[in-house]
Tab-separated table of C-alpha atoms and ligand atoms in Angstrom:
chain	number	residue	atom	x	y	z
O	1	MET	CA	109.060	114.940	-65.050
O	2	THR	CA	105.895	114.516	-67.018
O	3	TRP	CA	105.809	111.650	-69.493
O	4	CYS	CA	103.152	111.623	-72.122
O	5	ILE	CA	102.483	108.795	-74.520
O	6	ALA	CA	100.833	110.185	-77.614
O	7	VAL	CA	99.251	106.951	-78.728
O	8	GLN	CA	95.756	106.172	-77.596
O	9	SER	CA	93.081	103.665	-78.422
O	10	GLY	CA	90.336	104.740	-80.767
O	11	ARG	CA	90.537	107.195	-83.602
O	12	VAL	CA	93.995	108.683	-83.927
O	13	ASN	CA	95.375	111.096	-86.487
O	14	PRO	CA	97.558	108.978	-88.829
O	15	ALA	CA	100.395	111.448	-88.356
O	16	VAL	CA	100.360	110.560	-84.692
O	17	GLN	CA	99.630	106.854	-85.181
O	18	LYS	CA	102.604	106.305	-87.507
O	19	LYS	CA	105.009	105.625	-84.704
O	20	GLU	CA	104.823	105.445	-80.990
O	21	PHE	CA	106.640	108.350	-79.483
O	22	ILE	CA	107.296	109.688	-76.064
O	23	MET	CA	107.560	113.368	-75.381
O	24	THR	CA	109.483	114.680	-72.442
O	25	GLN	CA	109.544	117.944	-70.575
O	26	GLU	CA	113.088	118.391	-71.866
O	27	GLN	CA	111.836	118.252	-75.449
O	28	TRP	CA	108.907	120.596	-74.809
O	29	THR	CA	111.289	123.138	-73.310
O	30	ALA	CA	113.790	122.786	-76.161
O	31	VAL	CA	111.030	123.288	-78.755
O	32	ASP	CA	109.689	126.302	-76.863
O	33	HIS	CA	113.169	127.817	-77.001
O	34	TYR	CA	113.412	127.038	-80.729
O	35	LEU	CA	110.052	128.700	-81.405
O	36	GLN	CA	110.943	131.677	-79.253
O	37	ASP	CA	114.332	132.083	-80.966
O	38	HIS	CA	112.630	132.191	-84.363
O	39	LEU	CA	109.390	133.982	-83.668
O	40	ILE	CA	109.893	136.304	-80.740
O	41	ALA	CA	112.331	139.163	-81.138
O	42	PRO	CA	114.572	139.940	-78.163
O	43	ASP	CA	112.721	142.452	-76.037
O	44	PRO	CA	114.727	144.244	-73.330
O	45	ILE	CA	111.619	145.580	-71.566
O	46	LEU	CA	109.920	142.210	-71.220
O	47	GLU	CA	113.203	140.522	-70.315
O	48	ALA	CA	113.897	143.143	-67.639
O	49	ALA	CA	110.445	142.528	-66.150
O	50	LEU	CA	111.144	138.805	-65.932
O	51	GLN	CA	114.579	139.365	-64.472
O	52	ALA	CA	113.219	141.729	-61.832
O	53	SER	CA	110.575	139.119	-60.960
O	54	VAL	CA	113.219	136.411	-60.554
O	55	GLU	CA	115.436	138.701	-58.469
O	56	ALA	CA	112.481	139.550	-56.222
O	57	GLY	CA	111.905	135.827	-55.623
O	58	LEU	CA	108.553	135.614	-57.397
O	59	PRO	CA	107.506	132.109	-58.481
O	60	ALA	CA	108.268	131.350	-62.139
O	61	ILE	CA	104.616	130.757	-63.054
O	62	ASN	CA	104.258	133.641	-65.512
O	63	VAL	CA	103.164	132.797	-69.045
O	64	ALA	CA	105.993	131.712	-71.348
O	65	PRO	CA	107.094	134.285	-73.970
O	66	ASN	CA	105.291	132.499	-76.826
O	67	GLN	CA	102.149	132.302	-74.681
O	68	GLY	CA	102.448	135.991	-73.803
O	69	LYS	CA	102.645	136.786	-77.486
O	70	LEU	CA	99.524	134.685	-78.051
O	71	LEU	CA	97.728	136.819	-75.462
O	72	MET	CA	98.883	139.933	-77.312
O	73	LEU	CA	97.642	138.558	-80.638
O	74	LEU	CA	94.262	137.585	-79.203
O	75	ALA	CA	93.847	141.048	-77.709
O	76	GLN	CA	94.842	142.613	-81.049
O	77	LEU	CA	92.345	140.435	-82.925
O	78	THR	CA	89.636	141.523	-80.527
O	79	GLY	CA	90.571	145.170	-81.039
O	80	ALA	CA	90.764	145.519	-77.291
O	81	THR	CA	90.980	148.912	-75.631
O	82	ARG	CA	90.024	147.737	-72.132
O	83	ILE	CA	91.516	144.580	-70.657
O	84	LEU	CA	90.940	142.921	-67.286
O	85	GLU	CA	93.539	140.575	-65.820
O	86	ILE	CA	92.926	138.443	-62.734
O	87	GLY	CA	96.335	137.477	-61.275
O	88	THR	CA	99.140	139.959	-61.993
O	89	LEU	CA	102.223	138.342	-60.409
O	90	GLY	CA	105.143	140.512	-61.679
O	91	GLY	CA	103.106	141.875	-64.579
O	92	TYR	CA	104.780	139.864	-67.337
O	93	SER	CA	101.531	138.757	-69.001
O	94	THR	CA	100.179	142.249	-68.338
O	95	LEU	CA	103.026	143.803	-70.334
O	96	TRP	CA	102.327	141.464	-73.260
O	97	LEU	CA	98.638	142.392	-73.164
O	98	ALA	CA	99.565	146.084	-72.999
O	99	ARG	CA	101.373	145.684	-76.338
O	100	ALA	CA	97.971	145.199	-77.964
O	101	LEU	CA	96.505	148.424	-76.613
O	102	PRO	CA	96.124	151.774	-78.358
O	103	ALA	CA	97.648	154.790	-76.566
O	104	ASP	CA	94.413	155.464	-74.674
O	105	GLY	CA	93.867	151.792	-73.781
O	106	LYS	CA	93.643	150.527	-70.192
O	107	ILE	CA	94.366	147.382	-68.222
O	108	VAL	CA	92.843	146.688	-64.842
O	109	THR	CA	94.914	143.958	-63.178
O	110	LEU	CA	94.132	142.289	-59.847
O	111	GLU	CA	96.663	140.942	-57.359
O	112	LEU	CA	96.374	139.694	-53.785
O	113	ASP	CA	100.044	139.630	-52.792
O	114	PRO	CA	101.504	143.078	-51.975
O	115	HIS	CA	105.042	141.962	-52.845
O	116	HIS	CA	103.951	140.712	-56.264
O	117	ALA	CA	102.023	143.946	-56.829
O	118	GLN	CA	105.052	146.046	-55.892
O	119	VAL	CA	107.280	144.185	-58.359
O	120	ALA	CA	104.608	144.520	-61.059
O	121	GLN	CA	104.172	148.245	-60.486
O	122	ALA	CA	107.935	148.779	-60.786
O	123	ASN	CA	107.904	146.724	-64.004
O	124	PHE	CA	105.063	148.857	-65.415
O	125	GLU	CA	106.978	152.032	-64.589
O	126	ARG	CA	110.195	150.759	-66.161
O	127	ALA	CA	108.233	149.760	-69.259
O	128	GLY	CA	106.655	153.223	-69.506
O	129	VAL	CA	103.091	151.888	-69.349
O	130	ALA	CA	102.163	152.648	-65.733
O	131	HIS	CA	99.730	155.358	-66.896
O	132	GLN	CA	97.695	152.643	-68.684
O	133	MET	CA	97.600	150.344	-65.664
O	134	ASP	CA	95.106	150.163	-62.837
O	135	LEU	CA	96.677	147.630	-60.451
O	136	ARG	CA	94.266	146.713	-57.670
O	137	LEU	CA	95.699	145.135	-54.557
O	138	GLY	CA	93.435	142.720	-52.699
O	139	SER	CA	91.406	139.578	-53.144
O	140	ALA	CA	90.245	139.460	-56.749
O	141	LEU	CA	86.680	138.638	-55.705
O	142	ASP	CA	86.555	141.853	-53.667
O	143	SER	CA	88.125	143.874	-56.488
O	144	LEU	CA	85.682	142.437	-59.038
O	145	ALA	CA	82.703	143.389	-56.864
O	146	GLN	CA	84.209	146.858	-56.484
O	147	ILE	CA	84.738	147.230	-60.242
O	148	ALA	CA	81.140	146.188	-60.905
O	149	GLN	CA	79.942	148.751	-58.383
O	150	GLU	CA	81.996	151.520	-59.984
O	151	GLY	CA	80.065	151.059	-63.207
O	152	GLN	CA	83.199	151.082	-65.366
O	153	PRO	CA	82.782	150.542	-69.106
O	154	PRO	CA	82.865	146.835	-69.991
O	155	PHE	CA	86.079	145.019	-70.902
O	156	ASP	CA	86.964	143.616	-74.323
O	157	VAL	CA	89.317	140.917	-73.077
O	158	VAL	CA	89.700	139.186	-69.711
O	159	PHE	CA	92.648	136.984	-68.749
O	160	ILE	CA	91.842	134.726	-65.792
O	161	ASP	CA	95.107	133.550	-64.207
O	162	ALA	CA	94.897	133.747	-60.398
O	163	ASP	CA	94.021	131.033	-57.842
O	164	LYS	CA	92.313	128.183	-59.691
O	165	ALA	CA	89.900	127.331	-56.871
O	166	ASN	CA	87.965	130.529	-57.593
O	167	MET	CA	87.890	130.096	-61.372
O	168	PRO	CA	84.114	129.552	-61.558
O	169	ASP	CA	83.469	132.828	-59.736
O	170	TYR	CA	86.104	134.658	-61.790
O	171	PHE	CA	84.381	133.427	-64.908
O	172	LYS	CA	80.948	134.584	-63.699
O	173	TRP	CA	82.290	138.063	-62.918
O	174	SER	CA	84.168	138.177	-66.219
O	175	LEU	CA	81.001	137.400	-68.121
O	176	GLN	CA	79.192	140.167	-66.292
O	177	LEU	CA	81.979	142.685	-66.997
O	178	THR	CA	82.690	141.835	-70.655
O	179	HIS	CA	81.354	143.357	-73.902
O	180	PRO	CA	79.347	141.290	-76.372
O	181	ALA	CA	81.935	139.779	-78.767
O	182	GLY	CA	84.506	140.100	-76.001
O	183	LEU	CA	86.934	137.323	-75.136
O	184	ILE	CA	87.573	135.560	-71.836
O	185	ILE	CA	90.878	133.656	-71.720
O	186	MET	CA	91.431	131.124	-68.937
O	187	ASP	CA	94.888	129.742	-68.141
O	188	ASN	CA	95.798	126.400	-66.575
O	189	VAL	CA	92.687	124.410	-67.387
O	190	VAL	CA	94.466	121.065	-67.876
O	191	ARG	CA	96.877	120.873	-64.910
O	192	SER	CA	99.136	118.074	-66.239
O	193	GLY	CA	96.011	116.188	-67.272
O	194	ASN	CA	94.666	116.090	-63.727
O	195	VAL	CA	91.531	117.907	-64.867
O	196	ILE	CA	89.972	114.522	-65.708
O	197	ASP	CA	90.511	113.162	-62.179
O	198	ALA	CA	87.123	113.529	-60.508
O	199	ASN	CA	88.597	112.342	-57.205
O	200	SER	CA	91.486	114.799	-57.171
O	201	GLU	CA	92.118	116.327	-53.765
O	202	ASP	CA	93.806	119.322	-55.384
O	203	VAL	CA	91.582	122.374	-54.854
O	204	ASN	CA	92.993	123.854	-58.066
O	205	VAL	CA	91.910	120.829	-60.090
O	206	GLN	CA	88.473	120.887	-58.468
O	207	GLY	CA	88.210	124.605	-59.283
O	208	VAL	CA	88.921	123.935	-62.958
O	209	ARG	CA	86.428	121.034	-62.950
O	210	ARG	CA	83.696	123.261	-61.523
O	211	LEU	CA	84.558	125.845	-64.178
O	212	MET	CA	84.152	123.184	-66.886
O	213	THR	CA	80.762	122.144	-65.490
O	214	LEU	CA	79.691	125.776	-65.498
O	215	LEU	CA	80.865	126.215	-69.104
O	216	THR	CA	78.963	123.107	-70.211
O	217	SER	CA	75.631	124.807	-69.595
O	218	GLU	CA	76.595	128.439	-70.248
O	219	SER	CA	74.830	129.501	-73.444
O	220	ARG	CA	76.025	133.109	-73.340
O	221	VAL	CA	79.491	132.162	-74.581
O	222	THR	CA	81.051	130.117	-77.363
O	223	VAL	CA	83.869	128.230	-75.724
O	224	THR	CA	86.631	125.752	-76.398
O	225	ALA	CA	89.801	124.588	-74.681
O	226	VAL	CA	93.116	123.305	-75.986
O	227	GLN	CA	95.899	121.369	-74.308
O	228	THR	CA	99.380	122.830	-74.428
O	229	VAL	CA	102.898	121.588	-73.737
O	230	GLY	CA	106.012	123.699	-73.437
O	231	SER	CA	108.482	125.117	-70.963
O	232	LYS	CA	105.653	125.358	-68.412
O	233	GLY	CA	104.812	121.678	-68.690
O	234	TYR	CA	101.491	120.186	-69.740
O	235	ASP	CA	98.523	122.484	-69.306
O	236	GLY	CA	95.956	124.324	-71.412
O	237	PHE	CA	93.934	127.401	-72.217
O	238	ALA	CA	90.188	127.857	-72.518
O	239	LEU	CA	88.795	130.616	-74.721
O	240	ALA	CA	85.247	131.905	-74.408
O	241	ARG	CA	83.752	134.494	-76.754
O	242	VAL	CA	80.792	136.363	-75.338
O	243	ASN	CA	77.990	135.836	-77.851
O	244	PRO	CA	76.942	139.138	-79.443
N	1	LIG	N1	99.383	136.388	-65.028
N	1	LIG	C1	100.721	136.253	-64.476
N	1	LIG	C2	100.831	135.063	-63.560
N	1	LIG	C3	99.850	135.069	-62.429
N	1	LIG	S1	100.288	133.879	-61.181
N	1	LIG	C4	101.702	136.082	-65.623
N	1	LIG	O1	101.448	135.231	-66.493
N	1	LIG	O2	102.733	136.798	-65.681
N	1	LIG	C5	98.885	133.989	-60.151
N	1	LIG	C6	98.825	135.251	-59.313
N	1	LIG	O3	97.525	135.294	-58.719
N	1	LIG	C7	99.846	135.292	-58.178
N	1	LIG	O4	100.583	136.472	-58.207
N	1	LIG	C8	98.975	135.242	-56.924
N	1	LIG	O5	99.486	136.018	-55.843
N	1	LIG	C9	97.671	135.829	-57.426
N	1	LIG	N2	96.509	135.447	-56.626
N	1	LIG	C10	96.305	134.287	-55.971
N	1	LIG	N3	95.123	134.310	-55.347
N	1	LIG	C11	94.570	135.510	-55.613
N	1	LIG	C12	93.359	136.144	-55.228
N	1	LIG	N4	92.466	135.525	-54.447
N	1	LIG	N5	93.112	137.385	-55.680
N	1	LIG	C13	94.008	138.014	-56.487
N	1	LIG	N6	95.156	137.470	-56.870
N	1	LIG	C14	95.446	136.232	-56.435
N	2	LIG	C1	100.585	127.943	-61.266
N	2	LIG	C2	99.805	129.047	-61.567
N	2	LIG	C3	99.723	129.492	-62.870
N	2	LIG	O1	98.950	130.547	-63.221
N	2	LIG	C4	100.428	128.857	-63.867
N	2	LIG	O2	100.307	129.341	-65.141
N	2	LIG	C5	101.224	127.778	-63.581
N	2	LIG	C6	101.302	127.316	-62.258
N	2	LIG	C7	100.679	127.457	-59.878
N	2	LIG	O3	100.084	128.096	-58.992
N	2	LIG	O4	101.337	126.455	-59.654
N	3	LIG	MG1	98.732	130.703	-65.338
């Protein structure tokens, strides 16, 4: 289990400094459930998609419900009609994003694993949104090159959530394929805090670190990142708005 001591040297918010406290995974999960119970109405379609994913043996690495709802809100705030997702899994995050779309909106979602794609497609059909989905099977880098070649209209929102080693390239493609004032959302940019370990042998951590280096000198976006805890552990999101 992850243990995190929320007291550090240097300047600390007095609310945090007041007492030393230790947060556990158990607590993060309990609070996530509390927030979800209060803020996220039971949703048979989304729950069925998760259940089908579990039954099909997919890894439980989908966004949490409160994170999925955050994706929906961000897409709503952007007024998105075209969304690109890199990393579909069973389509749980995709279904949340679809909630933000108008009737003629579209999501292009990219998945390498045929089994994952099959579960996602069935989930889209059960949810009645398959007509809005363009699920592309294959390596996301190949699909992105293909999409660029097709000359599709640009996307309003991109959610990058596939293999972390390729995050820098996913970001570069996303920037190329996104509207001015569009939003690029990147999941898993903290990796239990391992993002600060320059010597990490984890290719995922090194992928995120190369992404961060790229973002440092990328003047075409306005970007930040926040750490998160919850049922999925200790991780984080980065948000980049494409400068108009
Ligand atoms: N966005 C999903 C979770 C995605 S998990 C959700 O929140 O519900 C990451 C997914 O990326 C997995 O399904 C994995 O098969 C896929 N993936 C891994 N490498 C990939 C690649 N090179 N191209 C496309 N998809 C890839
Ligand atoms: C993993 C991938 C994710 O996209 C995520 O949100 C959590 C974990 C993983 O591959 O372990
Ligand atoms: Mg993720």
